[in-house]
Coordinates of C-alpha atoms in Angstrom, one line a residue:
M28 CA -95.2 232.5 -9.7
A29 CA -91.6 233.2 -10.7
R30 CA -89.4 230.2 -10.3
D31 CA -87.0 230.8 -7.4
A32 CA -83.7 230.4 -9.0
L33 CA -82.5 233.4 -11.1
S34 CA -79.0 244.7 -12.1
P35 CA -77.2 245.9 -14.4
A36 CA -73.7 244.7 -14.8
S37 CA -70.5 246.2 -15.9
P38 CA -70.0 246.8 -19.7
P39 CA -68.6 244.0 -21.8
P40 CA -64.9 243.8 -21.5
S41 CA -62.7 244.9 -24.4
D42 CA -60.0 242.3 -23.8
A43 CA -62.2 239.2 -23.7
P44 CA -65.4 239.3 -25.7
G45 CA -68.3 237.5 -24.0
V46 CA -66.4 236.9 -20.8
D47 CA -66.8 239.1 -17.7
P48 CA -63.2 239.6 -16.4
T49 CA -64.4 240.0 -12.9
V50 CA -65.8 236.5 -13.0
A51 CA -63.8 234.4 -15.4
S52 CA -60.7 236.1 -16.6
A53 CA -57.6 234.0 -16.8
G54 CA -54.3 234.6 -15.1
P55 CA -50.9 234.6 -16.8
D56 CA -50.6 230.9 -16.5
G57 CA -53.9 230.3 -18.2
T58 CA -55.8 229.4 -15.0
A59 CA -58.5 231.5 -13.5
P60 CA -57.6 233.5 -10.4
R61 CA -61.1 232.9 -8.9
S62 CA -61.8 229.3 -7.9
V63 CA -65.1 227.5 -8.4
G64 CA -65.7 227.7 -4.7
R65 CA -65.4 231.5 -4.7
A66 CA -67.8 231.8 -7.6
A67 CA -70.2 229.6 -5.7
A68 CA -69.8 231.8 -2.7
A69 CA -70.5 235.0 -4.7
M70 CA -73.6 233.5 -6.1
G71 CA -74.6 232.2 -2.6
V72 CA -74.4 235.7 -1.2
A73 CA -76.6 237.1 -3.9
A74 CA -79.0 234.2 -3.6
A75 CA -79.1 234.7 0.2
A76 CA -80.1 238.3 -0.2
S77 CA -82.7 237.4 -2.8
R78 CA -84.1 234.5 -0.7
A79 CA -84.2 236.6 2.4
L80 CA -86.3 239.2 0.6
G81 CA -88.2 236.4 -1.2
G82 CA -89.2 235.1 2.2
A83 CA -91.2 238.3 2.7
R84 CA -93.2 237.4 -0.5
V85 CA -94.4 233.9 0.6
I86 CA -95.0 235.2 4.2
V87 CA -97.1 238.1 2.9
V88 CA -99.1 235.9 0.5
A89 CA -99.9 233.5 3.3
A90 CA -100.7 236.3 5.7
V91 CA -103.1 238.1 3.3
L92 CA -104.8 235.1 1.7
G93 CA -104.4 232.7 4.6
T94 CA -104.2 228.9 4.7
S95 CA -107.6 228.9 3.0
Y96 CA -109.3 227.9 -0.2
L97 CA -108.6 231.4 -1.5
G98 CA -105.0 230.9 -0.9
N99 CA -105.2 227.5 -2.5
T100 CA -106.8 229.0 -5.6
F101 CA -104.2 231.7 -6.0
E102 CA -101.2 229.5 -5.5
A103 CA -102.5 226.7 -7.7
S104 CA -103.3 229.1 -10.6
N105 CA -100.1 231.1 -10.3
T106 CA -98.0 228.0 -10.1
L107 CA -99.4 226.4 -13.2
P108 CA -97.3 228.4 -15.7
T109 CA -94.2 227.3 -13.8
V110 CA -95.3 223.6 -14.0
V111 CA -96.1 223.9 -17.7
F112 CA -92.8 225.6 -18.4
E113 CA -90.9 222.9 -16.5
L114 CA -92.8 220.3 -18.5
L115 CA -92.0 221.7 -21.9
A116 CA -89.1 224.1 -22.0
A117 CA -87.1 224.5 -18.7
G118 CA -84.8 221.6 -19.4
A119 CA -83.9 222.9 -22.9
L120 CA -83.2 226.4 -21.5
S121 CA -81.0 225.3 -18.6
A122 CA -78.1 222.9 -18.1
V123 CA -78.2 221.4 -21.6
L124 CA -77.5 224.8 -23.1
V125 CA -74.8 225.9 -20.7
P126 CA -72.1 223.5 -22.0
S127 CA -72.9 224.4 -25.6
F128 CA -72.7 228.1 -25.0
V129 CA -69.6 227.7 -22.8
E130 CA -67.8 226.3 -25.9
L131 CA -68.8 229.3 -28.0
F132 CA -67.9 231.8 -25.4
D133 CA -64.6 230.1 -24.7
R134 CA -63.9 230.6 -28.4
H135 CA -65.0 234.2 -28.1
D136 CA -67.7 233.5 -30.8
D137 CA -70.5 235.8 -29.5
A138 CA -71.9 236.2 -33.0
E139 CA -72.7 232.5 -33.3
A140 CA -74.0 232.4 -29.7
E141 CA -76.4 235.3 -30.6
R142 CA -77.5 233.6 -33.7
L143 CA -78.1 230.2 -32.0
A144 CA -79.8 231.8 -29.0
G145 CA -82.1 233.8 -31.2
G146 CA -83.2 230.7 -33.1
L147 CA -83.9 228.8 -29.9
L148 CA -85.9 231.8 -28.5
G149 CA -88.0 231.9 -31.7
V150 CA -88.9 228.3 -31.5
F151 CA -89.9 228.5 -27.8
L152 CA -91.9 231.7 -28.3
V153 CA -94.0 230.0 -31.0
L154 CA -94.5 226.9 -28.8
L155 CA -95.3 228.7 -25.5
G156 CA -97.3 231.5 -27.2
T157 CA -99.6 228.9 -28.8
L158 CA -100.0 227.2 -25.5
T159 CA -100.8 230.5 -23.8
V160 CA -103.6 231.2 -26.2
L161 CA -105.0 227.7 -25.9
G162 CA -104.8 227.8 -22.1
M163 CA -106.7 231.1 -22.0
V164 CA -109.4 229.8 -24.2
F165 CA -109.8 226.6 -22.2
A166 CA -109.2 228.1 -18.8
P167 CA -112.4 226.7 -17.3
V168 CA -111.3 223.2 -18.1
V169 CA -107.9 223.8 -16.6
A170 CA -109.5 225.3 -13.5
D171 CA -111.7 222.2 -13.1
L172 CA -108.6 220.1 -13.1
L173 CA -106.8 222.2 -10.5
T174 CA -109.8 221.9 -8.1
S175 CA -110.6 218.2 -8.8
A176 CA -109.5 217.0 -5.3
V177 CA -111.9 219.4 -3.5
A178 CA -114.7 217.4 -1.9
D179 CA -117.3 220.2 -1.3
P180 CA -119.0 220.9 -4.6
E181 CA -120.0 224.5 -3.6
V182 CA -116.4 225.4 -2.7
A183 CA -115.1 223.7 -5.8
A184 CA -117.4 225.7 -8.0
Q185 CA -116.3 229.0 -6.4
Q186 CA -112.7 228.0 -6.8
Q187 CA -113.2 227.1 -10.4
A188 CA -114.8 230.5 -11.2
L189 CA -112.0 232.5 -9.6
A190 CA -109.2 230.2 -11.0
T191 CA -110.6 230.7 -14.5
V192 CA -110.2 234.5 -14.2
L193 CA -106.7 234.3 -12.6
L194 CA -105.4 231.8 -15.2
R195 CA -106.1 234.2 -18.0
F196 CA -103.8 236.7 -16.2
F197 CA -101.2 234.2 -15.3
L198 CA -100.7 232.1 -18.4
P199 CA -98.8 234.8 -20.4
Q200 CA -96.0 234.2 -17.9
L201 CA -95.0 231.3 -20.1
V202 CA -93.7 233.7 -22.8
L203 CA -91.8 235.7 -20.3
Y204 CA -90.1 232.6 -18.9
A205 CA -88.7 231.8 -22.3
Y206 CA -86.8 235.1 -22.4
G207 CA -85.7 234.9 -18.7
F208 CA -84.4 231.4 -18.5
L209 CA -82.6 231.6 -21.9
A210 CA -80.9 234.7 -20.6
I211 CA -79.9 233.0 -17.3
A212 CA -78.4 230.0 -19.2
L213 CA -76.4 232.4 -21.3
L214 CA -75.1 234.3 -18.3
N215 CA -74.2 231.1 -16.5
A216 CA -72.3 230.0 -19.6
K217 CA -70.4 233.3 -19.3
R218 CA -69.6 232.3 -15.7
V219 CA -71.8 235.1 -14.4
F220 CA -73.8 233.8 -11.4
A221 CA -74.3 236.4 -8.7
L222 CA -76.3 239.0 -10.6
P223 CA -78.9 236.6 -12.1
A224 CA -79.3 235.0 -8.7
A225 CA -80.6 238.4 -7.4
A226 CA -83.4 238.5 -10.1
P227 CA -86.2 237.2 -7.8
I228 CA -86.0 240.4 -5.8
G229 CA -88.0 242.2 -8.5
N230 CA -90.7 239.6 -8.3
T231 CA -90.8 239.9 -4.5
V232 CA -91.3 243.7 -4.6
V233 CA -94.2 243.5 -7.1
I234 CA -96.0 240.6 -5.4
V235 CA -95.7 242.2 -2.0
G236 CA -97.0 245.4 -3.4
S237 CA -100.0 243.7 -5.0
M238 CA -100.8 241.9 -1.8
V239 CA -100.8 245.1 0.2
V240 CA -103.2 246.7 -2.4
F241 CA -105.4 243.6 -2.3
Y242 CA -105.6 243.6 1.5
A243 CA -106.6 247.3 1.4
L244 CA -109.4 246.5 -1.0
A245 CA -110.7 243.2 0.4
G246 CA -109.7 243.3 4.1
P247 CA -109.1 240.2 6.2
D248 CA -110.7 236.8 5.4
A249 CA -111.7 237.8 1.9
G250 CA -113.2 234.5 0.8
L251 CA -113.6 233.2 -2.7
E252 CA -116.2 235.8 -4.0
L253 CA -114.0 238.7 -5.0
T254 CA -114.9 241.9 -6.9
M255 CA -113.5 242.5 -10.3
A256 CA -111.0 245.0 -9.0
E257 CA -109.7 242.5 -6.4
Q258 CA -109.4 239.8 -9.1
V259 CA -107.4 242.2 -11.3
V260 CA -105.0 243.1 -8.5
L261 CA -104.3 239.4 -7.8
G262 CA -103.9 238.6 -11.5
L263 CA -101.8 241.5 -12.6
G264 CA -99.6 241.3 -9.5
G265 CA -98.6 237.7 -10.3
T266 CA -97.7 238.3 -13.9
L267 CA -96.0 241.7 -13.4
G268 CA -93.9 240.0 -10.8
V269 CA -92.6 237.5 -13.4
L270 CA -91.9 240.4 -15.8
A271 CA -89.8 242.1 -13.1
F272 CA -88.0 238.8 -12.5
V273 CA -87.2 238.2 -16.1
A274 CA -86.1 241.7 -16.9
V275 CA -83.0 241.4 -14.7
P276 CA -81.1 238.7 -16.7
V277 CA -82.3 240.1 -20.1
I278 CA -81.2 243.6 -19.3
D279 CA -77.9 242.3 -17.8
L280 CA -77.2 240.4 -21.1
R281 CA -77.9 243.5 -23.2
R282 CA -75.6 245.7 -21.1
R283 CA -72.9 243.1 -21.7
G284 CA -73.3 243.6 -25.4
F285 CA -75.3 240.4 -26.1
R286 CA -78.4 240.9 -28.1
L287 CA -81.1 238.3 -27.4
R288 CA -83.6 238.6 -30.2
P289 CA -85.9 235.9 -31.6
R290 CA -85.5 234.8 -35.1
A291 CA -87.3 232.2 -37.3
A292 CA -84.9 229.3 -37.6
P293 CA -86.8 226.0 -37.5
R294 CA -84.5 224.4 -40.0
D295 CA -81.2 225.7 -38.7
P296 CA -79.0 222.6 -38.2
A297 CA -77.4 224.0 -35.0
V298 CA -80.8 224.8 -33.5
R299 CA -82.2 221.4 -34.4
R300 CA -79.2 219.7 -32.9
L301 CA -79.7 221.5 -29.6
L302 CA -83.4 220.9 -29.6
A303 CA -82.8 217.2 -30.2
L304 CA -80.4 217.1 -27.2
S305 CA -82.8 219.2 -25.2
G306 CA -85.7 216.9 -25.8
W307 CA -84.4 214.5 -23.2
A308 CA -83.7 217.5 -20.8
V309 CA -87.3 218.6 -21.2
L310 CA -88.3 215.1 -20.1
Q311 CA -86.0 215.3 -17.1
H312 CA -87.6 218.5 -16.0
T313 CA -91.0 216.8 -16.5
G314 CA -90.3 214.7 -13.5
A315 CA -90.0 217.7 -11.2
A316 CA -93.0 219.3 -12.7
L317 CA -95.1 216.2 -12.3
L318 CA -94.2 216.1 -8.6
L319 CA -95.1 219.7 -8.1
G320 CA -98.3 219.4 -10.1
A321 CA -99.4 216.3 -8.2
A322 CA -98.8 218.0 -4.9
I323 CA -100.8 221.1 -5.9
I324 CA -103.8 219.1 -7.1
L325 CA -103.8 216.6 -4.2
G326 CA -103.1 219.3 -1.7
G327 CA -106.2 221.1 -2.8
A328 CA -108.2 218.5 -0.9
V329 CA -107.0 220.1 2.4
E330 CA -108.1 223.7 3.1
G331 CA -104.9 225.7 3.0
G332 CA -103.0 222.6 1.9
V333 CA -101.7 224.2 -1.3
V334 CA -100.6 227.3 0.5
A335 CA -98.8 225.3 3.2
Y336 CA -97.0 223.2 0.6
R337 CA -96.0 226.3 -1.4
V338 CA -94.7 228.1 1.7
A339 CA -92.8 224.9 2.7
F340 CA -91.4 224.4 -0.8
Y341 CA -90.1 228.0 -0.7
V342 CA -88.4 227.3 2.7
F343 CA -87.1 224.1 1.1
L344 CA -85.8 226.0 -1.9
A345 CA -84.2 228.8 0.1
P346 CA -81.2 226.7 1.4
Y347 CA -81.0 224.9 -1.9
G348 CA -80.7 228.2 -3.7
V349 CA -78.2 229.7 -1.3
L350 CA -76.1 226.6 -0.6
A351 CA -76.6 223.9 -3.2
Q352 CA -77.5 225.7 -6.4
P353 CA -74.4 227.9 -6.4
I354 CA -72.2 224.7 -6.1
H355 CA -73.5 222.9 -9.1
T356 CA -74.2 226.0 -11.2
A357 CA -70.6 227.1 -10.7
V358 CA -69.1 223.7 -11.3
T359 CA -71.1 223.0 -14.5
P360 CA -68.8 225.0 -16.8
E361 CA -65.8 223.2 -15.3
L362 CA -67.3 219.9 -16.1
A363 CA -67.8 221.0 -19.7
T364 CA -64.2 222.1 -19.9
D365 CA -62.9 218.8 -18.5
V366 CA -65.0 216.9 -21.0
A367 CA -63.7 219.1 -23.8
N368 CA -60.2 218.4 -22.6
G369 CA -60.9 214.6 -22.5
D370 CA -59.9 214.6 -18.8
L371 CA -62.3 212.2 -17.2
P372 CA -60.3 211.9 -13.9
A373 CA -60.6 215.7 -13.4
Y374 CA -64.3 215.5 -14.4
G375 CA -64.8 212.8 -11.7
R376 CA -63.0 214.8 -9.1
A377 CA -65.2 217.8 -9.9
V378 CA -68.3 215.8 -9.5
R379 CA -67.1 214.4 -6.2
W380 CA -66.1 217.9 -5.1
G381 CA -69.7 219.0 -5.7
L382 CA -71.2 216.1 -3.8
D383 CA -68.8 216.7 -0.9
A384 CA -69.7 220.4 -0.8
L385 CA -73.4 219.5 -0.8
S386 CA -72.9 217.1 2.1
V387 CA -71.1 219.6 4.3
T388 CA -73.3 222.6 3.5
V389 CA -76.8 221.1 3.0
L390 CA -77.1 218.2 5.4
P391 CA -77.0 220.3 8.6
V392 CA -79.6 222.6 7.3
S393 CA -81.8 219.7 6.2
A394 CA -81.7 218.2 9.7
A395 CA -82.3 221.6 11.4
L396 CA -85.3 222.3 9.3
Y397 CA -86.8 218.9 10.2
A398 CA -86.2 219.4 13.9
L399 CA -87.2 223.0 14.2
S400 CA -90.0 223.1 11.6
V401 CA -92.8 223.9 14.2
P402 CA -91.1 226.9 16.0
L403 CA -89.8 228.2 12.6
M404 CA -93.3 228.2 11.1
A405 CA -94.7 229.7 14.3
L406 CA -92.2 232.5 13.8
L407 CA -93.0 233.0 10.1
A408 CA -96.8 232.8 10.2
F409 CA -98.6 236.2 10.2
G410 CA -102.1 237.4 9.6
E411 CA -104.6 234.9 8.2
A412 CA -101.9 232.1 8.4
D413 CA -101.2 232.7 12.1
S414 CA -103.3 230.0 13.7
P415 CA -102.4 226.6 15.3
R416 CA -103.8 224.8 12.3
G417 CA -101.9 227.0 9.8
V418 CA -98.6 226.5 11.6
E419 CA -99.2 222.8 11.9
L420 CA -99.8 222.4 8.1
M421 CA -96.8 224.5 7.1
A422 CA -94.5 222.7 9.6
A423 CA -95.6 219.3 8.4
A424 CA -94.8 220.1 4.8
T425 CA -91.5 221.8 5.7
A426 CA -90.3 218.8 7.8
S427 CA -91.1 216.2 5.1
L428 CA -89.6 218.2 2.3
A429 CA -86.5 218.9 4.4
L430 CA -85.7 215.2 4.5
G431 CA -85.0 215.3 0.8
L432 CA -83.0 218.5 0.5
V433 CA -79.6 216.9 0.0
F434 CA -81.1 214.3 -2.4
Y435 CA -82.6 217.1 -4.5
G436 CA -79.3 218.9 -4.7
A437 CA -77.4 215.8 -5.5
F438 CA -79.8 214.8 -8.3
R439 CA -79.6 218.3 -9.9
L440 CA -75.8 218.2 -9.7
L441 CA -75.5 214.7 -11.2
A442 CA -78.0 215.6 -14.0
A443 CA -75.8 218.5 -14.9
A444 CA -72.8 216.2 -14.9
Y445 CA -74.5 213.9 -17.4
Y446 CA -75.4 216.9 -19.6
A447 CA -71.7 217.9 -19.7
L448 CA -71.0 214.4 -21.1
G449 CA -73.6 215.0 -23.8
D450 CA -76.0 212.6 -22.3
S451 CA -79.4 214.1 -21.5
R452 CA -81.2 210.7 -22.0
T453 CA -80.1 209.0 -18.8
P454 CA -81.2 211.7 -16.3
A455 CA -84.5 212.1 -18.2
I456 CA -85.4 208.5 -18.0
V457 CA -84.4 208.3 -14.3
A458 CA -86.3 211.5 -13.5
V459 CA -89.6 210.4 -15.1
V460 CA -89.4 206.9 -13.6
T461 CA -88.6 208.1 -10.1
A462 CA -91.2 210.9 -10.4
A463 CA -93.8 208.4 -11.3
V464 CA -92.9 206.5 -8.1
G465 CA -93.2 209.7 -6.1
V466 CA -96.5 210.6 -7.6
A467 CA -97.9 207.1 -7.1
F468 CA -96.8 207.4 -3.4
M469 CA -98.6 210.8 -3.1
V470 CA -101.8 209.5 -4.7
V471 CA -102.0 206.4 -2.5
A472 CA -101.0 208.3 0.6
S473 CA -103.6 211.0 0.1
A474 CA -106.3 208.4 -0.4
F475 CA -105.6 207.0 3.0
S476 CA -104.9 210.2 5.0
E477 CA -106.4 213.6 5.6
G478 CA -105.5 217.1 6.9
T479 CA -102.0 217.5 8.2
A480 CA -101.0 213.9 7.5
T481 CA -101.9 214.4 3.8
V482 CA -99.7 217.5 3.5
F483 CA -96.8 215.7 5.3
L484 CA -97.0 212.7 3.0
L485 CA -97.0 214.9 -0.1
G486 CA -93.5 216.1 1.0
V487 CA -92.4 212.5 1.7
G488 CA -93.4 211.6 -1.9
H489 CA -91.1 214.3 -3.2
T490 CA -88.2 213.1 -1.0
V491 CA -88.6 209.5 -2.1
A492 CA -88.5 210.5 -5.8
F493 CA -85.2 212.4 -5.5
L494 CA -83.6 209.9 -3.2
L495 CA -84.1 207.1 -5.8
G496 CA -83.1 209.5 -8.6
A497 CA -79.8 210.5 -7.0
I498 CA -78.9 206.9 -6.2
A499 CA -79.6 205.8 -9.8
L500 CA -77.7 208.7 -11.4
G501 CA -74.7 208.3 -9.1
A502 CA -74.4 204.6 -9.7
G503 CA -74.5 205.1 -13.5
L504 CA -72.0 207.9 -13.5
R505 CA -69.6 205.9 -11.3
R506 CA -69.5 203.1 -13.9
R507 CA -68.7 205.6 -16.6
V508 CA -65.9 207.6 -15.2
R509 CA -64.3 204.8 -13.1
E510 CA -63.6 207.3 -10.4
P511 CA -64.8 207.2 -6.8
L512 CA -67.8 209.6 -6.6
F513 CA -69.3 208.7 -3.2
P514 CA -68.7 211.8 -1.0
R515 CA -66.2 211.0 1.7
S516 CA -67.9 213.6 4.0
L517 CA -71.5 212.2 3.7
V518 CA -71.5 209.7 6.5
P519 CA -69.7 211.8 9.2
A520 CA -71.7 214.9 8.1
L521 CA -75.0 213.0 8.4
L522 CA -74.1 211.7 11.9
V523 CA -73.1 215.1 13.2
S524 CA -76.1 216.7 11.6
V525 CA -78.6 214.3 13.2
A526 CA -76.9 214.7 16.6
L527 CA -77.0 218.5 16.4
A528 CA -80.6 218.5 15.2
A529 CA -81.7 216.3 18.1
A530 CA -79.9 218.6 20.5
A531 CA -81.6 221.6 18.9
W532 CA -85.0 220.0 19.2
W533 CA -84.3 219.2 22.9
A534 CA -83.1 222.7 23.6
M535 CA -86.2 224.2 22.1
S536 CA -88.4 221.9 24.2
V537 CA -86.6 222.9 27.3
L538 CA -86.7 226.6 26.5
D539 CA -90.4 226.4 25.5
P540 CA -90.4 230.0 24.3
A541 CA -93.7 232.0 24.4
G542 CA -94.7 234.4 21.7
R543 CA -93.1 235.5 18.5
L544 CA -90.2 237.3 20.2
G545 CA -89.5 234.3 22.3
D546 CA -89.5 232.0 19.3
L547 CA -87.1 234.4 17.5
L548 CA -84.7 234.7 20.4
A549 CA -84.7 230.9 21.1
L550 CA -84.2 230.0 17.4
A551 CA -81.4 232.6 17.1
A552 CA -79.6 231.2 20.2
V553 CA -80.0 227.6 19.3
G554 CA -79.0 228.3 15.7
A555 CA -75.9 230.2 16.7
V556 CA -74.7 227.5 19.1
G557 CA -75.5 224.8 16.5
L558 CA -73.6 226.7 13.7
A559 CA -70.6 227.1 16.0
L560 CA -70.6 223.4 16.9
W561 CA -71.0 222.4 13.2
W562 CA -68.1 224.6 12.2
G563 CA -66.0 223.1 14.9
A564 CA -67.0 219.6 13.8
V565 CA -66.1 220.4 10.2
R566 CA -62.7 221.7 11.2
L567 CA -62.0 218.8 13.6
L568 CA -63.1 216.1 11.3
G569 CA -61.6 217.7 8.2
L570 CA -64.9 217.6 6.3
A571 CA -64.4 220.8 4.2
P572 CA -63.8 219.9 0.5
E573 CA -60.6 221.1 -1.1
R574 CA -60.6 224.1 -3.4
L575 CA -61.4 223.3 -7.0
A576 CA -59.7 225.8 -9.3
R577 CA -61.0 226.5 -12.8
R578 CA -59.1 224.8 -15.6
P579 CA -58.6 226.4 -19.1
V580 CA -59.6 224.6 -22.3
V581 CA -56.6 222.8 -23.7
P582 CA -56.1 223.8 -27.4
S583 CA -56.5 220.9 -29.7

């Protein structure tokens, strides 16, 4: 499954090699005319469109495959390449690389950037290509691990047989991810955010199309015993979706004049230096992958548990992608610039700006998702997932994950802030330790619960891990920069969010809508009133963060 984060763009500018003037050109005084906030807003708009269409993908998958063991098998198998990529390479191809390439692009040294990117791509293609081949050979062993929590041996055997076939289709996604995420890191370093954020639309189109074809072949309630044609449709659909997802940033880079081509450079000093720095970043991403992997395996004990968790995780990631990710993605180059200028006070203010922006934008959504999880899932559940049990499972996972939305965003922002300082070790250690706590919580909780309670507690484990991680990173960074980092808007935003969420829950209880149309109208009305009240509270209490303009690199 394509990781939900990532059109051709205008040709590369002639006046500023490697920099898109519509995004990052400097004004006469050396400052950029577009603020970080506006860049985040542009990315947010693109991400919102992508997430809205991506919602169709998860809804269609759940509707066609259902909250069933078939759905569990597809989701677990298609998620595995994402988990492996997170474990081994995602950290090295994300925030650690952005500051390094920002420096090269600010010097207009695209030739060195191309050389360095090609060397990194070559290394990762060898690593991930080898793992792909090994995974395909040992697919039955991997399938056995994915279904290890299933109690019924007959169901487990059927799942293992199907998962073995699907894994051999899905594992080549690892190689595609290497291209896609390196291209995204390069575009972010060029301060291009909006177009890459729209990339998941391609994945959505392909996945939805494959599900329509599968339904035409298999019909409703397909079960685990599929024909070869049905297996091929599911397998090809997942990987072709990732191909469409990856093609957008790669083509965008090429149209900007940047050639991303692998080269053999295992002994290149620059490549080795970045890989050494990235080693800790890989470990940091290992934490997130461990949490997701544990939830997928443990959720398999509940029929439809993996599907419910994946749907809920998408709903969780949607506001993160639209609201939180644009904030810290847009501010990352500015943090690198402040560090390059030796301006730690400005760096500290940029971090606090990001945390304030997260508090104001993410907290109300987190509270609303928790309070309105049941009517929201009742509205989104179609087809095989449209049952009281299916709605209950998806609502439980959504509510528990929503509790940690702001902690997840804060952790990712603070990790990027450490990377800008050249420190990938601290967030890596914190991530692994807190993920271990979260996984331990999941294991213990699943041993003493069943059904809906298990799915809910898996989300709580995710929340606990990122809460602890954000606290640890924030405390450590505060000691380093000696600037106040605690967001001034956090406490008032939390109080207002909880009050509005409680009012929204009460309003939905009073309205007690009947049917899908009733749910839609009631949610729309409650949401509109809540948004208006929130906007009024932000203005009245002065919670909106000040604009943070881009700063130029000061020549040494």
